[in-house]
């Protein structure tokens, strides 16, 4: 059960993304809602007005003041990183901290802006999730950390030009993740997913899932209709919702629980990894056909992130082994499953999705020996958590460490 409110003083923003962040607009009379015109990014106010719609909740008290930059010249308190995520086209990423959030550009790398929430004694203000909408000024925030800025059972719709929340969605349990589209807001709880219309926060759909503590959910972002992927009601099952055709497809992706998945921008291809973490499978979302299977390694690993390149030619995988693998995908949504029995004499860095040289023993030796392997690997710190995406330059990946280490851009040879 969810409750919602849209604050009356500011107009509801236009969620259509623009190459630059949208400019602030004049505040309209209460209850009026008109979209803002996309313009170049303007100045930012430094003080957030008091919440015009205070709501009692079962959680503790939360802070409400904000500053765009630290005001004190003394040594700032240490910052703990709580969350990192890319925007929809991998051009930016957002970081949630125990004091607020920050937005960065990927190429060239630079901080675009930050919002530090000031509680008493410079404590509090934790943001556990930040979801961008391309590059527009509207973000979704969820409180997190030991001293959250907002209750963790609420999604706050933040308009950065007004430096305030303009709407909220409240739930009976903690929010695990949020996804934004131009036309939809998707909120993921541990065993339920809610789909809202962006324009008026009207609830459109509810989905029941197996226990989903990571908040796994993926949505398409192409110009076409919405495709949504989430865990099903069984271990290893994923559910695909095609909203245009009003079809639901269930795919038994793995024998063990699903640990991670990703969609292409158009929603036609789905990559999944299980808690075992050795294999990654690519499916056609329309009919559930297995198109390709690639091997990350032989040892069990926790897969942290999967990412398709914009052309769906490459797939990147990060795990707790401290490696990022890049695989070559020679498929399209209508193609049959790839025959992995063909051998190759090319080394592991050849861009041919190399199979083992012992693949001619397929049917005699274990499946491991006929596996497809990565065309490139990048070695990082084992045990650290990394999120990966493809850069806008050819044959590059952007790697972000959740331990607070600097982001890296890696290139492989084609």
Coordinates of C-alpha atoms in Angstrom, one line a residue:
X1 CA 0.0 0.0 0.0
X2 CA 1.4 3.4 -1.0
X3 CA 0.3 6.9 -0.3
X4 CA 1.4 9.9 -2.4
X5 CA 1.4 13.6 -2.4
X6 CA 2.5 16.3 -4.9
X7 CA 3.4 19.5 -3.2
X8 CA 1.2 22.3 -4.4
X9 CA 3.5 25.3 -4.6
X10 CA 5.8 24.4 -7.5
X11 CA 4.5 23.2 -10.9
X12 CA 5.1 19.7 -11.9
X13 CA 8.3 19.5 -14.2
X14 CA 8.6 18.3 -17.7
X15 CA 10.4 15.0 -17.5
X16 CA 11.6 15.2 -21.1
X17 CA 15.4 15.2 -21.0
X18 CA 17.6 17.9 -22.5
X19 CA 21.3 18.0 -23.2
X20 CA 21.6 20.5 -20.4
X21 CA 19.9 20.5 -17.0
X22 CA 16.5 22.4 -17.2
X23 CA 16.3 25.9 -16.0
X24 CA 14.1 27.1 -13.1
X25 CA 10.7 28.5 -13.8
X26 CA 8.5 30.9 -12.0
X27 CA 6.4 29.5 -9.3
X28 CA 2.7 29.2 -10.2
X29 CA -0.5 29.5 -8.1
X30 CA -1.2 26.5 -6.0
X31 CA -2.8 23.4 -7.7
X32 CA -1.7 24.5 -11.2
X33 CA 0.6 22.1 -13.1
X34 CA 2.3 23.0 -16.3
X35 CA 5.4 21.6 -17.9
X36 CA 8.6 23.7 -17.8
X37 CA 10.3 24.7 -21.0
X38 CA 13.8 23.1 -21.5
X39 CA 16.5 25.8 -21.3
X40 CA 20.1 26.0 -20.2
X41 CA 20.9 25.4 -16.6
X42 CA 20.5 28.4 -14.4
X43 CA 21.5 29.4 -10.9
X44 CA 20.7 27.3 -7.8
X45 CA 19.1 28.5 -4.6
X46 CA 20.9 27.5 -1.5
X47 CA 18.1 27.2 1.1
X48 CA 15.3 24.6 0.9
X49 CA 12.0 25.9 2.3
X50 CA 10.3 24.0 5.1
X51 CA 8.4 20.9 3.9
X52 CA 4.9 22.3 3.1
X53 CA 3.4 18.9 3.7
X54 CA 4.9 17.4 6.8
X55 CA 3.9 13.8 7.3
X56 CA 4.2 11.8 10.6
X57 CA 5.9 8.5 10.0
X58 CA 7.1 5.5 12.0
X59 CA 10.7 6.4 11.3
X60 CA 12.9 8.9 13.2
X61 CA 13.2 12.7 12.6
X62 CA 14.9 13.9 9.4
X63 CA 16.8 17.0 8.5
X64 CA 15.5 19.6 6.1
X65 CA 18.2 22.2 5.4
X66 CA 20.5 22.2 2.5
X67 CA 23.6 24.0 1.2
X68 CA 25.0 23.8 -2.3
X69 CA 28.6 23.9 -1.0
X70 CA 30.2 23.6 2.4
X71 CA 30.2 27.0 4.1
X72 CA 32.8 26.4 6.8
X73 CA 36.5 26.9 6.1
X74 CA 37.4 24.3 8.7
X75 CA 38.2 20.7 7.8
X76 CA 35.0 19.1 6.5
X77 CA 33.7 15.9 8.1
X78 CA 34.6 12.6 6.3
X79 CA 32.1 11.6 3.7
X80 CA 30.8 8.0 3.4
X81 CA 29.7 6.8 0.0
X82 CA 26.3 5.0 0.1
X83 CA 25.2 4.8 -3.5
X84 CA 26.6 5.1 -7.1
X85 CA 24.6 4.8 -10.3
X86 CA 24.8 5.9 -13.9
X87 CA 22.1 7.9 -15.7
X88 CA 20.2 6.3 -18.6
X89 CA 22.8 7.1 -21.3
X90 CA 25.9 6.6 -19.1
X91 CA 26.9 10.2 -19.7
X92 CA 26.6 11.1 -16.0
X93 CA 26.5 9.3 -12.6
X94 CA 25.1 10.2 -9.2
X95 CA 26.6 9.5 -5.8
X96 CA 24.6 9.4 -2.6
X97 CA 26.5 10.1 0.6
X98 CA 25.8 10.3 4.3
X99 CA 25.6 14.1 3.9
X100 CA 23.7 14.5 0.5
X101 CA 24.3 13.7 -3.1
X102 CA 26.6 14.7 -6.0
X103 CA 26.3 14.6 -9.8
X104 CA 29.3 14.0 -12.1
X105 CA 29.9 14.1 -15.8
X106 CA 31.7 11.1 -17.2
X107 CA 33.6 12.5 -20.2
X108 CA 35.3 14.7 -19.4
X109 CA 35.1 13.7 -15.8
X110 CA 34.0 16.6 -13.6
X111 CA 31.7 17.3 -10.8
X112 CA 28.6 19.1 -12.1
X113 CA 27.1 20.0 -8.7
X114 CA 26.6 18.7 -5.2
X115 CA 23.9 19.1 -2.5
X116 CA 25.0 18.8 1.1
X117 CA 22.2 18.5 3.6
X118 CA 23.1 20.2 6.9
X119 CA 21.8 18.7 10.0
X120 CA 22.6 19.6 13.6
X121 CA 26.4 19.4 14.1
X122 CA 27.0 18.7 10.5
X123 CA 25.6 15.2 10.8
X124 CA 22.8 13.5 9.0
X125 CA 21.5 14.0 5.5
X126 CA 22.1 10.4 4.3
X127 CA 21.0 9.6 0.7
X128 CA 20.9 5.9 0.0
X129 CA 19.6 6.1 -3.6
X130 CA 19.8 8.8 -6.3
X131 CA 18.1 8.2 -9.6
X132 CA 18.7 10.6 -12.5
X133 CA 16.5 11.3 -15.5
X134 CA 19.0 11.7 -18.2
X135 CA 20.3 15.3 -17.5
X136 CA 17.2 17.1 -16.4
X137 CA 16.8 18.8 -13.0
X138 CA 14.4 16.2 -11.6
X139 CA 15.8 13.3 -9.5
X140 CA 14.4 10.7 -7.2
X141 CA 15.9 10.5 -3.8
X142 CA 15.7 7.9 -1.0
X143 CA 17.1 8.4 2.4
X144 CA 19.8 6.0 3.6
X145 CA 22.7 5.4 5.9
X146 CA 22.8 5.6 9.7
X147 CA 21.2 9.0 9.7
X148 CA 18.9 9.4 6.6
X149 CA 17.8 12.7 5.2
X150 CA 14.4 11.3 4.4
X151 CA 12.5 8.2 5.7
X152 CA 13.7 5.1 3.9
X153 CA 10.1 4.2 3.1
X154 CA 9.7 7.3 0.9
X155 CA 10.7 8.3 -2.6
X156 CA 11.2 12.0 -2.8
X157 CA 10.9 13.8 -6.2
X158 CA 13.6 16.5 -6.1
X159 CA 13.6 19.5 -8.4
X160 CA 17.1 20.9 -8.2
X161 CA 16.2 24.3 -9.6
X162 CA 14.0 24.9 -6.6
X163 CA 16.3 22.9 -4.3
X164 CA 13.3 21.2 -2.8
X165 CA 11.1 18.1 -3.0
X166 CA 8.1 18.7 -5.1
X167 CA 6.4 15.3 -4.5
X168 CA 6.7 12.1 -2.5
X169 CA 5.6 8.5 -2.6
X170 CA 5.2 6.7 0.8
X171 CA 5.2 3.0 1.5
X172 CA 4.8 0.6 4.4
X173 CA 8.3 -0.9 3.9
X174 CA 11.7 0.4 2.9
X175 CA 12.3 1.3 -0.7
X176 CA 15.0 -0.8 -2.3
X177 CA 15.5 1.1 -5.6
X178 CA 13.8 3.5 -8.0
X179 CA 13.9 3.7 -11.8
X180 CA 12.9 6.8 -13.8
X181 CA 11.6 7.1 -17.4
X182 CA 10.3 10.1 -19.2
X183 CA 6.7 8.8 -18.6
X184 CA 7.0 6.5 -15.6
X185 CA 8.4 6.2 -12.0
X186 CA 9.1 2.6 -10.9
X187 CA 9.5 1.9 -7.2
X188 CA 10.9 -1.4 -6.0
X189 CA 10.2 -2.8 -2.5
X190 CA 11.5 -6.1 -1.3
X191 CA 8.5 -8.1 -2.6
X192 CA 6.6 -5.6 -4.7
X193 CA 7.0 -3.2 -7.5
X194 CA 4.8 -0.1 -8.2
X195 CA 4.6 1.6 -11.6
X196 CA 3.4 5.2 -11.6
X197 CA 2.6 7.7 -14.3
X198 CA 5.2 10.5 -14.1
X199 CA 2.8 13.4 -14.9
X200 CA 0.4 12.9 -12.0
X201 CA 1.8 10.1 -9.8
X202 CA -1.1 7.9 -10.6
X203 CA -0.6 4.2 -9.8
X204 CA -0.7 2.2 -13.0
X205 CA 0.5 -1.3 -12.1
X206 CA 1.6 -3.5 -9.2
X207 CA 3.8 -6.6 -9.5
X208 CA 4.6 -9.2 -6.8
X209 CA 8.1 -10.6 -6.8
X210 CA 10.2 -13.1 -4.9
X211 CA 12.2 -11.6 -2.0
X212 CA 14.3 -8.9 -3.8
X213 CA 16.5 -7.2 -1.1
X214 CA 18.8 -5.7 -3.8
X215 CA 15.9 -4.0 -5.5
X216 CA 16.6 -5.6 -8.9
X217 CA 14.7 -4.0 -11.7
X218 CA 15.5 -2.8 -15.2
X219 CA 13.5 -0.7 -17.7
X220 CA 14.0 0.2 -21.3
X221 CA 14.7 3.8 -22.2
X222 CA 14.3 3.9 -26.0
X223 CA 11.8 5.9 -27.9
X224 CA 9.5 2.9 -28.0
X225 CA 7.2 1.5 -25.4
X226 CA 8.1 0.4 -21.8
X227 CA 9.7 -3.0 -21.2
X228 CA 10.2 -3.8 -17.5
X229 CA 12.2 -6.7 -16.1
X230 CA 12.1 -7.9 -12.5
X231 CA 12.4 -11.1 -10.5
X232 CA 9.6 -13.5 -10.8
X233 CA 8.0 -15.6 -8.1
X234 CA 10.4 -18.5 -8.3
X235 CA 14.2 -18.8 -7.7
X236 CA 16.1 -18.0 -10.9
X237 CA 13.0 -16.7 -12.7
X238 CA 12.7 -13.3 -14.3
X239 CA 9.5 -11.6 -15.4
X240 CA 9.3 -9.4 -18.5
X241 CA 6.5 -6.9 -18.9
X242 CA 5.8 -5.6 -22.4
X243 CA 3.4 -2.8 -21.7
X244 CA 2.6 -1.9 -25.3
X245 CA 1.4 -5.3 -26.2
X246 CA 0.1 -6.0 -22.6
X247 CA 2.1 -9.3 -22.5
X248 CA 4.0 -10.9 -19.6
X249 CA 6.8 -13.3 -20.3
X250 CA 8.5 -15.5 -17.7
X251 CA 12.0 -16.8 -18.3
X252 CA 13.7 -19.4 -16.2
X253 CA 17.1 -17.9 -16.5
X254 CA 19.1 -19.8 -13.9
X255 CA 18.8 -22.8 -11.5
X256 CA 20.0 -20.6 -8.6
X257 CA 18.7 -17.1 -7.6
X258 CA 19.1 -14.2 -9.9
X259 CA 21.9 -11.8 -8.8
X260 CA 21.9 -9.2 -11.5
X261 CA 20.4 -8.3 -14.9
X262 CA 20.4 -5.6 -17.5
X263 CA 18.4 -4.5 -20.5
X264 CA 19.4 -2.9 -23.8
X265 CA 18.1 0.6 -24.3
X266 CA 15.3 -0.7 -26.6
X267 CA 14.4 -3.5 -24.2
X268 CA 14.9 -6.3 -26.7
X269 CA 17.9 -8.0 -25.1
X270 CA 18.3 -9.1 -21.5
X271 CA 21.5 -10.2 -19.8
X272 CA 21.3 -12.2 -16.5
X273 CA 23.7 -13.6 -13.9
X274 CA 22.9 -15.9 -11.0
X275 CA 24.3 -15.9 -7.4
X276 CA 26.8 -18.5 -8.7
X277 CA 28.3 -15.8 -10.9
X278 CA 30.1 -18.1 -13.4
X279 CA 27.8 -17.7 -16.5
X280 CA 26.0 -14.8 -18.0
X281 CA 23.1 -15.5 -20.3
X282 CA 21.5 -13.2 -23.0
X283 CA 17.9 -13.7 -23.9
X284 CA 15.4 -12.3 -26.4
X285 CA 12.8 -10.5 -24.2
X286 CA 10.0 -11.0 -26.7
X287 CA 9.9 -14.8 -26.6
X288 CA 12.4 -15.7 -23.9
X289 CA 14.9 -17.4 -26.3
X290 CA 18.4 -18.0 -25.1
X291 CA 20.6 -16.2 -27.6
X292 CA 24.1 -16.5 -26.1
X293 CA 25.9 -17.7 -23.0
X294 CA 29.3 -16.4 -21.9
X295 CA 31.6 -17.5 -19.1
X296 CA 32.9 -15.0 -16.5
X297 CA 35.1 -17.6 -14.8
X298 CA 35.1 -21.0 -13.1
X299 CA 35.0 -19.9 -9.5
X300 CA 31.8 -18.6 -7.7
X301 CA 31.6 -14.8 -7.7
X302 CA 29.1 -12.1 -6.8
X303 CA 28.3 -10.2 -10.0
X304 CA 27.7 -6.5 -9.1
X305 CA 26.7 -5.0 -12.5
X306 CA 26.0 -5.8 -16.1
X307 CA 25.9 -3.3 -19.0
X308 CA 25.2 -3.4 -22.7
X309 CA 26.9 -1.0 -25.1
X310 CA 24.6 1.3 -27.0
X311 CA 24.8 -0.9 -30.1
X312 CA 24.5 -4.1 -28.1
X313 CA 27.8 -5.2 -29.6
X314 CA 29.5 -5.6 -26.2
X315 CA 28.5 -6.7 -22.7
X316 CA 30.5 -5.6 -19.6
X317 CA 30.4 -7.5 -16.3
X318 CA 31.9 -6.6 -12.9
X319 CA 32.2 -8.9 -9.9
X320 CA 33.8 -9.2 -6.5
X321 CA 36.8 -10.9 -8.0
X322 CA 38.1 -7.4 -8.8
X323 CA 37.8 -7.9 -12.6
X324 CA 35.7 -6.3 -15.3
X325 CA 35.1 -8.5 -18.3
X326 CA 34.0 -7.4 -21.7
X327 CA 32.3 -9.9 -24.0
X328 CA 31.6 -9.7 -27.7
X329 CA 27.9 -10.2 -28.6
X330 CA 27.3 -11.5 -32.1
X331 CA 23.6 -11.7 -31.9
X332 CA 20.4 -9.8 -32.6
X333 CA 17.0 -10.3 -31.0
X334 CA 15.8 -12.6 -33.8
X335 CA 18.8 -14.8 -34.0
X336 CA 19.0 -18.4 -32.7
X337 CA 21.2 -19.5 -29.8
X338 CA 24.9 -19.2 -30.7
X339 CA 26.7 -22.5 -31.4
X340 CA 29.5 -22.5 -28.9
X341 CA 31.1 -25.7 -30.3
X342 CA 33.2 -23.9 -32.8
X343 CA 36.8 -23.6 -31.7
X344 CA 39.2 -20.8 -32.3
X345 CA 43.0 -20.4 -32.3
X346 CA 42.8 -16.7 -31.3
X347 CA 44.1 -15.7 -27.9
X348 CA 41.8 -14.5 -25.2
X349 CA 42.1 -10.8 -26.3
X350 CA 40.9 -11.5 -29.8
X351 CA 37.6 -9.8 -30.5
X352 CA 35.9 -13.1 -31.5
X353 CA 34.2 -14.2 -28.2
X354 CA 36.8 -17.0 -28.0
X355 CA 35.8 -20.5 -27.1
X356 CA 38.2 -22.9 -25.4
X357 CA 40.6 -24.7 -27.7
X358 CA 39.3 -28.0 -26.3
X359 CA 35.8 -27.3 -27.5
X360 CA 36.0 -30.1 -30.0
X361 CA 35.6 -32.4 -27.0
X362 CA 32.1 -31.0 -26.5
X363 CA 29.9 -33.8 -25.2
X364 CA 32.9 -35.6 -23.6
X365 CA 34.5 -32.9 -21.4
X366 CA 32.4 -30.7 -19.1
X367 CA 30.6 -27.7 -20.6
X368 CA 33.4 -25.4 -19.2
X369 CA 35.7 -26.4 -22.1
X370 CA 33.3 -25.1 -24.8
X371 CA 32.5 -21.8 -23.1
X372 CA 32.8 -18.4 -24.6
X373 CA 35.2 -16.2 -22.8
X374 CA 35.7 -12.4 -22.5
X375 CA 37.7 -10.5 -25.1
X376 CA 39.1 -8.1 -22.5
X377 CA 39.6 -8.0 -18.8
X378 CA 40.5 -5.2 -16.4
X379 CA 42.0 -6.1 -13.1
X380 CA 41.1 -4.0 -10.0
X381 CA 41.0 -4.5 -6.3
X382 CA 39.5 -7.9 -5.3
X383 CA 36.7 -7.6 -2.9
X384 CA 35.7 -4.1 -3.8
X385 CA 32.4 -3.3 -5.4
X386 CA 32.5 -1.8 -8.9
X387 CA 29.7 -0.5 -11.2
X388 CA 30.5 -0.6 -14.9
X389 CA 29.1 1.2 -18.0
X390 CA 30.3 1.9 -21.6
X391 CA 32.0 5.2 -22.3
X392 CA 31.0 7.4 -25.2
X393 CA 34.5 6.9 -26.8
X394 CA 35.0 3.8 -28.9
X395 CA 36.0 0.6 -27.0
X396 CA 36.0 2.2 -23.5
X397 CA 34.3 1.3 -20.2
X398 CA 33.8 3.6 -17.2
X399 CA 34.3 1.9 -13.9
X400 CA 33.1 3.3 -10.6
X401 CA 34.2 2.0 -7.2
X402 CA 31.8 2.0 -4.3
X403 CA 34.7 2.2 -1.9
X404 CA 35.0 5.9 -2.8
X405 CA 37.9 5.4 -5.1
X406 CA 38.2 7.5 -8.3
X407 CA 36.3 6.4 -11.4
X408 CA 38.4 4.9 -14.1
X409 CA 38.1 4.9 -17.9
X410 CA 39.6 1.8 -19.5
X411 CA 40.1 1.1 -23.2
X412 CA 40.7 -2.2 -25.0
X413 CA 42.1 -2.7 -28.5
X414 CA 39.9 -3.6 -31.4

